[in-house]
Amino acid sequence: MPPSSAMGTWWIIGFGAAAVVVVVVAALLLGILYQARRIRRLAGVAIEVVGRIDVNTRSVWALRTTNATAAGLLDGAKAIEGNAAAIRGVLEASHGTESAA
């Protein structure tokens, strides 16, 4: 083989290898683009689900306020019970003195 013919063969092999590399890189880039779009779509779904979870659990976080209000109501009810017992005691005592007279 003349030297120019051998050199031409190596150029063809080099171009073939470069073409294979370009095809592989293009395939990898297409795969990356596909996965990026998939991740973006799944992130949108995740954001929607997180929004629904937030709405559905707000009542749980509001229980802290409800418990504080209930504690205040219980304290008020205990005060009313104490006042009612005092009034009852006074009425029973006054009723007892009227009966004795």
Backbone atoms as SQL, in Angstrom:
CREATE TABLE atoms (id INTEGER PRIMARY KEY, chain TEXT, resi INTEGER, resn TEXT, atom TEXT, x REAL, y REAL, z REAL);
INSERT INTO atoms VALUES
  (1, 'A', 1, 'MET', 'N', 0.831, -1.181, 0.000),
  (2, 'A', 1, 'MET', 'CA', 0.000, 0.000, 0.000),
  (3, 'A', 1, 'MET', 'C', 0.872, 1.239, 0.000),
  (4, 'A', 2, 'PRO', 'N', 0.525, 2.165, -0.842),
  (5, 'A', 2, 'PRO', 'CA', 1.267, 3.418, -0.831),
  (6, 'A', 2, 'PRO', 'C', 0.944, 4.189, 0.443),
  (7, 'A', 3, 'PRO', 'N', 1.858, 5.039, 0.879),
  (8, 'A', 3, 'PRO', 'CA', 1.659, 5.773, 2.124),
  (9, 'A', 3, 'PRO', 'C', 0.395, 6.626, 2.112),
  (10, 'A', 4, 'SER', 'N', 0.029, 7.201, 1.006),
  (11, 'A', 4, 'SER', 'CA', -1.164, 8.044, 0.972),
  (12, 'A', 4, 'SER', 'C', -2.421, 7.214, 1.173),
  (13, 'A', 5, 'SER', 'N', -2.414, 5.986, 0.702),
  (14, 'A', 5, 'SER', 'CA', -3.563, 5.103, 0.863),
  (15, 'A', 5, 'SER', 'C', -3.720, 4.705, 2.334),
  (16, 'A', 6, 'ALA', 'N', -2.628, 4.409, 3.009),
  (17, 'A', 6, 'ALA', 'CA', -2.683, 4.059, 4.432),
  (18, 'A', 6, 'ALA', 'C', -3.148, 5.254, 5.249),
  (19, 'A', 7, 'MET', 'N', -2.673, 6.428, 4.891),
  (20, 'A', 7, 'MET', 'CA', -3.067, 7.640, 5.605),
  (21, 'A', 7, 'MET', 'C', -4.560, 7.894, 5.426),
  (22, 'A', 8, 'GLY', 'N', -5.058, 7.653, 4.225),
  (23, 'A', 8, 'GLY', 'CA', -6.487, 7.828, 3.956),
  (24, 'A', 8, 'GLY', 'C', -7.327, 6.862, 4.767),
  (25, 'A', 9, 'THR', 'N', -6.840, 5.641, 4.941),
  (26, 'A', 9, 'THR', 'CA', -7.563, 4.649, 5.736),
  (27, 'A', 9, 'THR', 'C', -7.659, 5.099, 7.189),
  (28, 'A', 10, 'TRP', 'N', -6.552, 5.629, 7.713),
  (29, 'A', 10, 'TRP', 'CA', -6.574, 6.106, 9.110),
  (30, 'A', 10, 'TRP', 'C', -7.513, 7.302, 9.268),
  (31, 'A', 11, 'TRP', 'N', -7.573, 8.151, 8.263),
  (32, 'A', 11, 'TRP', 'CA', -8.502, 9.278, 8.324),
  (33, 'A', 11, 'TRP', 'C', -9.942, 8.773, 8.344),
  (34, 'A', 12, 'ILE', 'N', -10.236, 7.792, 7.542),
  (35, 'A', 12, 'ILE', 'CA', -11.591, 7.226, 7.513),
  (36, 'A', 12, 'ILE', 'C', -11.921, 6.582, 8.858),
  (37, 'A', 13, 'ILE', 'N', -10.971, 5.844, 9.420),
  (38, 'A', 13, 'ILE', 'CA', -11.184, 5.234, 10.746),
  (39, 'A', 13, 'ILE', 'C', -11.393, 6.327, 11.797),
  (40, 'A', 14, 'GLY', 'N', -10.611, 7.392, 11.725),
  (41, 'A', 14, 'GLY', 'CA', -10.743, 8.516, 12.666),
  (42, 'A', 14, 'GLY', 'C', -12.100, 9.189, 12.545),
  (43, 'A', 15, 'PHE', 'N', -12.531, 9.439, 11.312),
  (44, 'A', 15, 'PHE', 'CA', -13.846, 10.051, 11.112),
  (45, 'A', 15, 'PHE', 'C', -14.961, 9.122, 11.591),
  (46, 'A', 16, 'GLY', 'N', -14.803, 7.833, 11.347),
  (47, 'A', 16, 'GLY', 'CA', -15.795, 6.854, 11.821),
  (48, 'A', 16, 'GLY', 'C', -15.872, 6.851, 13.340),
  (49, 'A', 17, 'ALA', 'N', -14.714, 6.869, 13.992),
  (50, 'A', 17, 'ALA', 'CA', -14.687, 6.895, 15.461),
  (51, 'A', 17, 'ALA', 'C', -15.307, 8.185, 15.979),
  (52, 'A', 18, 'ALA', 'N', -15.000, 9.299, 15.322),
  (53, 'A', 18, 'ALA', 'CA', -15.584, 10.580, 15.729),
  (54, 'A', 18, 'ALA', 'C', -17.097, 10.558, 15.558),
  (55, 'A', 19, 'ALA', 'N', -17.562, 9.962, 14.470),
  (56, 'A', 19, 'ALA', 'CA', -19.005, 9.865, 14.239),
  (57, 'A', 19, 'ALA', 'C', -19.665, 9.034, 15.331),
  (58, 'A', 20, 'VAL', 'N', -19.019, 7.937, 15.717),
  (59, 'A', 20, 'VAL', 'CA', -19.556, 7.098, 16.797),
  (60, 'A', 20, 'VAL', 'C', -19.609, 7.895, 18.097),
  (61, 'A', 21, 'VAL', 'N', -18.558, 8.644, 18.395),
  (62, 'A', 21, 'VAL', 'CA', -18.524, 9.465, 19.613),
  (63, 'A', 21, 'VAL', 'C', -19.643, 10.500, 19.580),
  (64, 'A', 22, 'VAL', 'N', -19.834, 11.146, 18.437),
  (65, 'A', 22, 'VAL', 'CA', -20.894, 12.158, 18.313),
  (66, 'A', 22, 'VAL', 'C', -22.262, 11.523, 18.525),
  (67, 'A', 23, 'VAL', 'N', -22.483, 10.355, 17.952),
  (68, 'A', 23, 'VAL', 'CA', -23.770, 9.666, 18.123),
  (69, 'A', 23, 'VAL', 'C', -23.983, 9.294, 19.590),
  (70, 'A', 24, 'VAL', 'N', -22.955, 8.788, 20.258),
  (71, 'A', 24, 'VAL', 'CA', -23.067, 8.412, 21.673),
  (72, 'A', 24, 'VAL', 'C', -23.353, 9.645, 22.526),
  (73, 'A', 25, 'VAL', 'N', -22.637, 10.733, 22.284),
  (74, 'A', 25, 'VAL', 'CA', -22.855, 11.967, 23.049),
  (75, 'A', 25, 'VAL', 'C', -24.264, 12.495, 22.801),
  (76, 'A', 26, 'ALA', 'N', -24.721, 12.462, 21.557),
  (77, 'A', 26, 'ALA', 'CA', -26.077, 12.921, 21.244),
  (78, 'A', 26, 'ALA', 'C', -27.112, 12.063, 21.967),
  (79, 'A', 27, 'ALA', 'N', -26.893, 10.756, 21.986),
  (80, 'A', 27, 'ALA', 'CA', -27.820, 9.863, 22.686),
  (81, 'A', 27, 'ALA', 'C', -27.833, 10.165, 24.183),
  (82, 'A', 28, 'LEU', 'N', -26.666, 10.408, 24.750),
  (83, 'A', 28, 'LEU', 'CA', -26.598, 10.748, 26.178),
  (84, 'A', 28, 'LEU', 'C', -27.307, 12.067, 26.464),
  (85, 'A', 29, 'LEU', 'N', -27.113, 13.053, 25.611),
  (86, 'A', 29, 'LEU', 'CA', -27.785, 14.339, 25.800),
  (87, 'A', 29, 'LEU', 'C', -29.297, 14.195, 25.691),
  (88, 'A', 30, 'LEU', 'N', -29.758, 13.402, 24.729),
  (89, 'A', 30, 'LEU', 'CA', -31.198, 13.164, 24.617),
  (90, 'A', 30, 'LEU', 'C', -31.736, 12.471, 25.868),
  (91, 'A', 31, 'GLY', 'N', -30.970, 11.526, 26.398),
  (92, 'A', 31, 'GLY', 'CA', -31.364, 10.866, 27.644),
  (93, 'A', 31, 'GLY', 'C', -31.423, 11.836, 28.806),
  (94, 'A', 32, 'ILE', 'N', -30.457, 12.727, 28.880),
  (95, 'A', 32, 'ILE', 'CA', -30.441, 13.739, 29.946),
  (96, 'A', 32, 'ILE', 'C', -31.642, 14.667, 29.812),
  (97, 'A', 33, 'LEU', 'N', -31.947, 15.088, 28.597),
  (98, 'A', 33, 'LEU', 'CA', -33.109, 15.955, 28.378),
  (99, 'A', 33, 'LEU', 'C', -34.406, 15.251, 28.771),
  (100, 'A', 34, 'TYR', 'N', -34.530, 13.983, 28.405),
  (101, 'A', 34, 'TYR', 'CA', -35.719, 13.212, 28.768),
  (102, 'A', 34, 'TYR', 'C', -35.862, 13.134, 30.289),
  (103, 'A', 35, 'GLN', 'N', -34.776, 12.810, 30.974),
  (104, 'A', 35, 'GLN', 'CA', -34.828, 12.697, 32.432),
  (105, 'A', 35, 'GLN', 'C', -35.113, 14.046, 33.087),
  (106, 'A', 36, 'ALA', 'N', -34.556, 15.126, 32.537),
  (107, 'A', 36, 'ALA', 'CA', -34.802, 16.463, 33.090),
  (108, 'A', 36, 'ALA', 'C', -36.277, 16.824, 32.965),
  (109, 'A', 37, 'ARG', 'N', -36.882, 16.509, 31.826),
  (110, 'A', 37, 'ARG', 'CA', -38.317, 16.784, 31.652),
  (111, 'A', 37, 'ARG', 'C', -39.148, 15.930, 32.598),
  (112, 'A', 38, 'ARG', 'N', -38.746, 14.685, 32.770),
  (113, 'A', 38, 'ARG', 'CA', -39.455, 13.789, 33.686),
  (114, 'A', 38, 'ARG', 'C', -39.364, 14.307, 35.121),
  (115, 'A', 39, 'ILE', 'N', -38.187, 14.733, 35.515),
  (116, 'A', 39, 'ILE', 'CA', -37.998, 15.277, 36.864),
  (117, 'A', 39, 'ILE', 'C', -38.844, 16.528, 37.049),
  (118, 'A', 40, 'ARG', 'N', -38.880, 17.378, 36.033),
  (119, 'A', 40, 'ARG', 'CA', -39.682, 18.601, 36.120),
  (120, 'A', 40, 'ARG', 'C', -41.162, 18.262, 36.275),
  (121, 'A', 41, 'ARG', 'N', -41.649, 17.283, 35.520),
  (122, 'A', 41, 'ARG', 'CA', -43.052, 16.878, 35.618),
  (123, 'A', 41, 'ARG', 'C', -43.345, 16.308, 37.008),
  (124, 'A', 42, 'LEU', 'N', -42.463, 15.448, 37.502),
  (125, 'A', 42, 'LEU', 'CA', -42.661, 14.859, 38.827),
  (126, 'A', 42, 'LEU', 'C', -42.566, 15.908, 39.929),
  (127, 'A', 43, 'ALA', 'N', -41.724, 16.910, 39.738),
  (128, 'A', 43, 'ALA', 'CA', -41.637, 17.994, 40.722),
  (129, 'A', 43, 'ALA', 'C', -42.946, 18.767, 40.770),
  (130, 'A', 44, 'GLY', 'N', -43.565, 18.973, 39.618),
  (131, 'A', 44, 'GLY', 'CA', -44.869, 19.637, 39.584),
  (132, 'A', 44, 'GLY', 'C', -45.918, 18.841, 40.334),
  (133, 'A', 45, 'VAL', 'N', -45.910, 17.528, 40.148),
  (134, 'A', 45, 'VAL', 'CA', -46.845, 16.661, 40.872),
  (135, 'A', 45, 'VAL', 'C', -46.554, 16.725, 42.369),
  (136, 'A', 46, 'ALA', 'N', -45.282, 16.711, 42.734),
  (137, 'A', 46, 'ALA', 'CA', -44.902, 16.765, 44.153),
  (138, 'A', 46, 'ALA', 'C', -45.349, 18.075, 44.785),
  (139, 'A', 47, 'ILE', 'N', -45.208, 19.179, 44.063),
  (140, 'A', 47, 'ILE', 'CA', -45.645, 20.476, 44.595),
  (141, 'A', 47, 'ILE', 'C', -47.149, 20.471, 44.823),
  (142, 'A', 48, 'GLU', 'N', -47.884, 19.873, 43.906),
  (143, 'A', 48, 'GLU', 'CA', -49.336, 19.787, 44.053),
  (144, 'A', 48, 'GLU', 'C', -49.711, 18.956, 45.278),
  (145, 'A', 49, 'VAL', 'N', -49.033, 17.838, 45.470),
  (146, 'A', 49, 'VAL', 'CA', -49.308, 16.969, 46.617),
  (147, 'A', 49, 'VAL', 'C', -48.952, 17.674, 47.922),
  (148, 'A', 50, 'VAL', 'N', -47.834, 18.368, 47.943),
  (149, 'A', 50, 'VAL', 'CA', -47.436, 19.109, 49.149),
  (150, 'A', 50, 'VAL', 'C', -48.476, 20.178, 49.476),
  (151, 'A', 51, 'GLY', 'N', -49.012, 20.830, 48.457),
  (152, 'A', 51, 'GLY', 'CA', -50.063, 21.823, 48.684),
  (153, 'A', 51, 'GLY', 'C', -51.292, 21.199, 49.316),
  (154, 'A', 52, 'ARG', 'N', -51.682, 20.020, 48.818),
  (155, 'A', 52, 'ARG', 'CA', -52.848, 19.339, 49.400),
  (156, 'A', 52, 'ARG', 'C', -52.563, 18.901, 50.831),
  (157, 'A', 53, 'ILE', 'N', -51.358, 18.420, 51.092),
  (158, 'A', 53, 'ILE', 'CA', -50.990, 18.016, 52.455),
  (159, 'A', 53, 'ILE', 'C', -51.046, 19.224, 53.384),
  (160, 'A', 54, 'ASP', 'N', -50.557, 20.362, 52.915),
  (161, 'A', 54, 'ASP', 'CA', -50.580, 21.586, 53.716),
  (162, 'A', 54, 'ASP', 'C', -52.010, 21.959, 54.079),
  (163, 'A', 55, 'VAL', 'N', -52.900, 21.938, 53.093),
  (164, 'A', 55, 'VAL', 'CA', -54.302, 22.285, 53.346),
  (165, 'A', 55, 'VAL', 'C', -54.929, 21.287, 54.309),
  (166, 'A', 56, 'ASN', 'N', -54.637, 20.004, 54.126),
  (167, 'A', 56, 'ASN', 'CA', -55.252, 18.969, 54.959),
  (168, 'A', 56, 'ASN', 'C', -54.719, 18.937, 56.386),
  (169, 'A', 57, 'THR', 'N', -53.543, 19.476, 56.644),
  (170, 'A', 57, 'THR', 'CA', -52.981, 19.416, 57.997),
  (171, 'A', 57, 'THR', 'C', -53.070, 20.743, 58.746),
  (172, 'A', 58, 'ARG', 'N', -53.634, 21.758, 58.129),
  (173, 'A', 58, 'ARG', 'CA', -53.771, 23.033, 58.849),
  (174, 'A', 58, 'ARG', 'C', -54.620, 22.878, 60.103),
  (175, 'A', 59, 'SER', 'N', -55.644, 22.026, 60.043),
  (176, 'A', 59, 'SER', 'CA', -56.491, 21.824, 61.216),
  (177, 'A', 59, 'SER', 'C', -55.698, 21.212, 62.365),
  (178, 'A', 60, 'VAL', 'N', -54.729, 20.377, 62.057),
  (179, 'A', 60, 'VAL', 'CA', -53.897, 19.786, 63.109),
  (180, 'A', 60, 'VAL', 'C', -53.089, 20.877, 63.806),
  (181, 'A', 61, 'TRP', 'N', -52.517, 21.793, 63.016),
  (182, 'A', 61, 'TRP', 'CA', -51.733, 22.875, 63.611),
  (183, 'A', 61, 'TRP', 'C', -52.635, 23.842, 64.374),
  (184, 'A', 62, 'ALA', 'N', -53.905, 23.944, 63.995),
  (185, 'A', 62, 'ALA', 'CA', -54.837, 24.824, 64.700),
  (186, 'A', 62, 'ALA', 'C', -55.247, 24.237, 66.047),
  (187, 'A', 63, 'LEU', 'N', -54.964, 22.964, 66.288),
  (188, 'A', 63, 'LEU', 'CA', -55.317, 22.348, 67.572),
  (189, 'A', 63, 'LEU', 'C', -54.613, 23.022, 68.742),
  (190, 'A', 64, 'ARG', 'N', -53.447, 23.585, 68.510),
  (191, 'A', 64, 'ARG', 'CA', -52.743, 24.288, 69.584),
  (192, 'A', 64, 'ARG', 'C', -53.606, 25.447, 70.089),
  (193, 'A', 65, 'THR', 'N', -54.181, 26.203, 69.164),
  (194, 'A', 65, 'THR', 'CA', -55.063, 27.311, 69.535),
  (195, 'A', 65, 'THR', 'C', -56.330, 26.773, 70.187),
  (196, 'A', 66, 'THR', 'N', -56.867, 25.694, 69.632),
  (197, 'A', 66, 'THR', 'CA', -58.078, 25.091, 70.191),
  (198, 'A', 66, 'THR', 'C', -57.820, 24.615, 71.615),
  (199, 'A', 67, 'ASN', 'N', -56.695, 23.979, 71.850),
  (200, 'A', 67, 'ASN', 'CA', -56.371, 23.499, 73.199),
  (201, 'A', 67, 'ASN', 'C', -56.206, 24.653, 74.177),
  (202, 'A', 68, 'ALA', 'N', -55.593, 25.736, 73.743),
  (203, 'A', 68, 'ALA', 'CA', -55.436, 26.902, 74.624),
  (204, 'A', 68, 'ALA', 'C', -56.800, 27.496, 74.955),
  (205, 'A', 69, 'THR', 'N', -57.676, 27.585, 73.963),
  (206, 'A', 69, 'THR', 'CA', -59.023, 28.108, 74.193),
  (207, 'A', 69, 'THR', 'C', -59.798, 27.185, 75.120),
  (208, 'A', 70, 'ALA', 'N', -59.674, 25.874, 74.916),
  (209, 'A', 70, 'ALA', 'CA', -60.368, 24.911, 75.770),
  (210, 'A', 70, 'ALA', 'C', -59.872, 25.009, 77.210),
  (211, 'A', 71, 'ALA', 'N', -58.586, 25.222, 77.395),
  (212, 'A', 71, 'ALA', 'CA', -58.049, 25.375, 78.755),
  (213, 'A', 71, 'ALA', 'C', -58.635, 26.616, 79.416),
  (214, 'A', 72, 'GLY', 'N', -58.753, 27.700, 78.658),
  (215, 'A', 72, 'GLY', 'CA', -59.372, 28.915, 79.198),
  (216, 'A', 72, 'GLY', 'C', -60.831, 28.691, 79.556),
  (217, 'A', 73, 'LEU', 'N', -61.551, 27.969, 78.708),
  (218, 'A', 73, 'LEU', 'CA', -62.954, 27.656, 78.999),
  (219, 'A', 73, 'LEU', 'C', -63.074, 26.783, 80.241),
  (220, 'A', 74, 'LEU', 'N', -62.169, 25.826, 80.389),
  (221, 'A', 74, 'LEU', 'CA', -62.184, 24.960, 81.567),
  (222, 'A', 74, 'LEU', 'C', -61.926, 25.767, 82.835),
  (223, 'A', 75, 'ASP', 'N', -60.985, 26.692, 82.783),
  (224, 'A', 75, 'ASP', 'CA', -60.719, 27.549, 83.944),
  (225, 'A', 75, 'ASP', 'C', -61.953, 28.375, 84.288),
  (226, 'A', 76, 'GLY', 'N', -62.613, 28.906, 83.255),
  (227, 'A', 76, 'GLY', 'CA', -63.840, 29.677, 83.483),
  (228, 'A', 76, 'GLY', 'C', -64.943, 28.817, 84.077),
  (229, 'A', 77, 'ALA', 'N', -65.071, 27.584, 83.585),
  (230, 'A', 77, 'ALA', 'CA', -66.096, 26.675, 84.111),
  (231, 'A', 77, 'ALA', 'C', -65.810, 26.324, 85.566),
  (232, 'A', 78, 'LYS', 'N', -64.535, 26.136, 85.903),
  (233, 'A', 78, 'LYS', 'CA', -64.179, 25.847, 87.299),
  (234, 'A', 78, 'LYS', 'C', -64.497, 27.040, 88.199),
  (235, 'A', 79, 'ALA', 'N', -64.261, 28.243, 87.695),
  (236, 'A', 79, 'ALA', 'CA', -64.583, 29.443, 88.479),
  (237, 'A', 79, 'ALA', 'C', -66.087, 29.550, 88.692),
  (238, 'A', 80, 'ILE', 'N', -66.856, 29.271, 87.643),
  (239, 'A', 80, 'ILE', 'CA', -68.318, 29.300, 87.772),
  (240, 'A', 80, 'ILE', 'C', -68.777, 28.242, 88.765),
  (241, 'A', 81, 'GLU', 'N', -68.186, 27.059, 88.703),
  (242, 'A', 81, 'GLU', 'CA', -68.542, 25.989, 89.632),
  (243, 'A', 81, 'GLU', 'C', -68.245, 26.404, 91.075),
  (244, 'A', 82, 'GLY', 'N', -67.100, 27.043, 91.288),
  (245, 'A', 82, 'GLY', 'CA', -66.758, 27.512, 92.635),
  (246, 'A', 82, 'GLY', 'C', -67.728, 28.581, 93.117),
  (247, 'A', 83, 'ASN', 'N', -68.080, 29.520, 92.239),
  (248, 'A', 83, 'ASN', 'CA', -69.039, 30.567, 92.614),
  (249, 'A', 83, 'ASN', 'C', -70.412, 29.970, 92.888),
  (250, 'A', 84, 'ALA', 'N', -70.830, 29.007, 92.077),
  (251, 'A', 84, 'ALA', 'CA', -72.130, 28.363, 92.284),
  (252, 'A', 84, 'ALA', 'C', -72.147, 27.617, 93.612),
  (253, 'A', 85, 'ALA', 'N', -71.051, 26.962, 93.957),
  (254, 'A', 85, 'ALA', 'CA', -70.977, 26.251, 95.239),
  (255, 'A', 85, 'ALA', 'C', -71.046, 27.240, 96.396),
  (256, 'A', 86, 'ALA', 'N', -70.398, 28.395, 96.244),
  (257, 'A', 86, 'ALA', 'CA', -70.445, 29.408, 97.301),
  (258, 'A', 86, 'ALA', 'C', -71.860, 29.950, 97.454),
  (259, 'A', 87, 'ILE', 'N', -72.527, 30.214, 96.335),
  (260, 'A', 87, 'ILE', 'CA', -73.909, 30.715, 96.386),
  (261, 'A', 87, 'ILE', 'C', -74.815, 29.663, 97.015),
  (262, 'A', 88, 'ARG', 'N', -74.625, 28.416, 96.634),
  (263, 'A', 88, 'ARG', 'CA', -75.423, 27.329, 97.197),
  (264, 'A', 88, 'ARG', 'C', -75.215, 27.245, 98.708),
  (265, 'A', 89, 'GLY', 'N', -73.960, 27.378, 99.137),
  (266, 'A', 89, 'GLY', 'CA', -73.681, 27.326, 100.569),
  (267, 'A', 89, 'GLY', 'C', -74.371, 28.460, 101.315),
  (268, 'A', 90, 'VAL', 'N', -74.340, 29.658, 100.729),
  (269, 'A', 90, 'VAL', 'CA', -74.997, 30.806, 101.368),
  (270, 'A', 90, 'VAL', 'C', -76.500, 30.583, 101.416),
  (271, 'A', 91, 'LEU', 'N', -77.076, 30.102, 100.303),
  (272, 'A', 91, 'LEU', 'CA', -78.523, 29.869, 100.264),
  (273, 'A', 91, 'LEU', 'C', -78.937, 28.775, 101.236),
  (274, 'A', 92, 'GLU', 'N', -78.165, 27.716, 101.322),
  (275, 'A', 92, 'GLU', 'CA', -78.488, 26.642, 102.260),
  (276, 'A', 92, 'GLU', 'C', -78.378, 27.136, 103.696),
  (277, 'A', 93, 'ALA', 'N', -77.382, 27.970, 103.953),
  (278, 'A', 93, 'ALA', 'CA', -77.207, 28.501, 105.311),
  (279, 'A', 93, 'ALA', 'C', -78.353, 29.443, 105.659),
  (280, 'A', 94, 'SER', 'N', -78.752, 30.281, 104.697),
  (281, 'A', 94, 'SER', 'CA', -79.840, 31.219, 104.993),
  (282, 'A', 94, 'SER', 'C', -81.165, 30.476, 105.080),
  (283, 'A', 95, 'HIS', 'N', -81.344, 29.427, 104.316),
  (284, 'A', 95, 'HIS', 'CA', -82.570, 28.642, 104.381),
  (285, 'A', 95, 'HIS', 'C', -82.646, 27.902, 105.712),
  (286, 'A', 96, 'GLY', 'N', -81.518, 27.458, 106.192),
  (287, 'A', 96, 'GLY', 'CA', -81.469, 26.751, 107.465),
  (288, 'A', 96, 'GLY', 'C', -81.777, 27.689, 108.624),
  (289, 'A', 97, 'THR', 'N', -81.350, 28.953, 108.570),
  (290, 'A', 97, 'THR', 'CA', -81.626, 29.896, 109.649),
  (291, 'A', 97, 'THR', 'C', -83.069, 30.344, 109.607),
  (292, 'A', 98, 'GLU', 'N', -83.679, 30.406, 108.421),
  (293, 'A', 98, 'GLU', 'CA', -85.091, 30.785, 108.318),
  (294, 'A', 98, 'GLU', 'C', -85.971, 29.669, 108.855),
  (295, 'A', 99, 'SER', 'N', -85.592, 28.420, 108.636),
  (296, 'A', 99, 'SER', 'CA', -86.386, 27.290, 109.110),
  (297, 'A', 99, 'SER', 'C', -86.312, 27.201, 110.625),
  (298, 'A', 100, 'ALA', 'N', -85.173, 27.542, 111.189),
  (299, 'A', 100, 'ALA', 'CA', -84.999, 27.460, 112.628),
  (300, 'A', 100, 'ALA', 'C', -85.750, 28.579, 113.327),
  (301, 'A', 101, 'ALA', 'N', -86.019, 29.689, 112.671),
  (302, 'A', 101, 'ALA', 'CA', -86.659, 30.831, 113.312),
  (303, 'A', 101, 'ALA', 'C', -88.112, 30.695, 113.409);
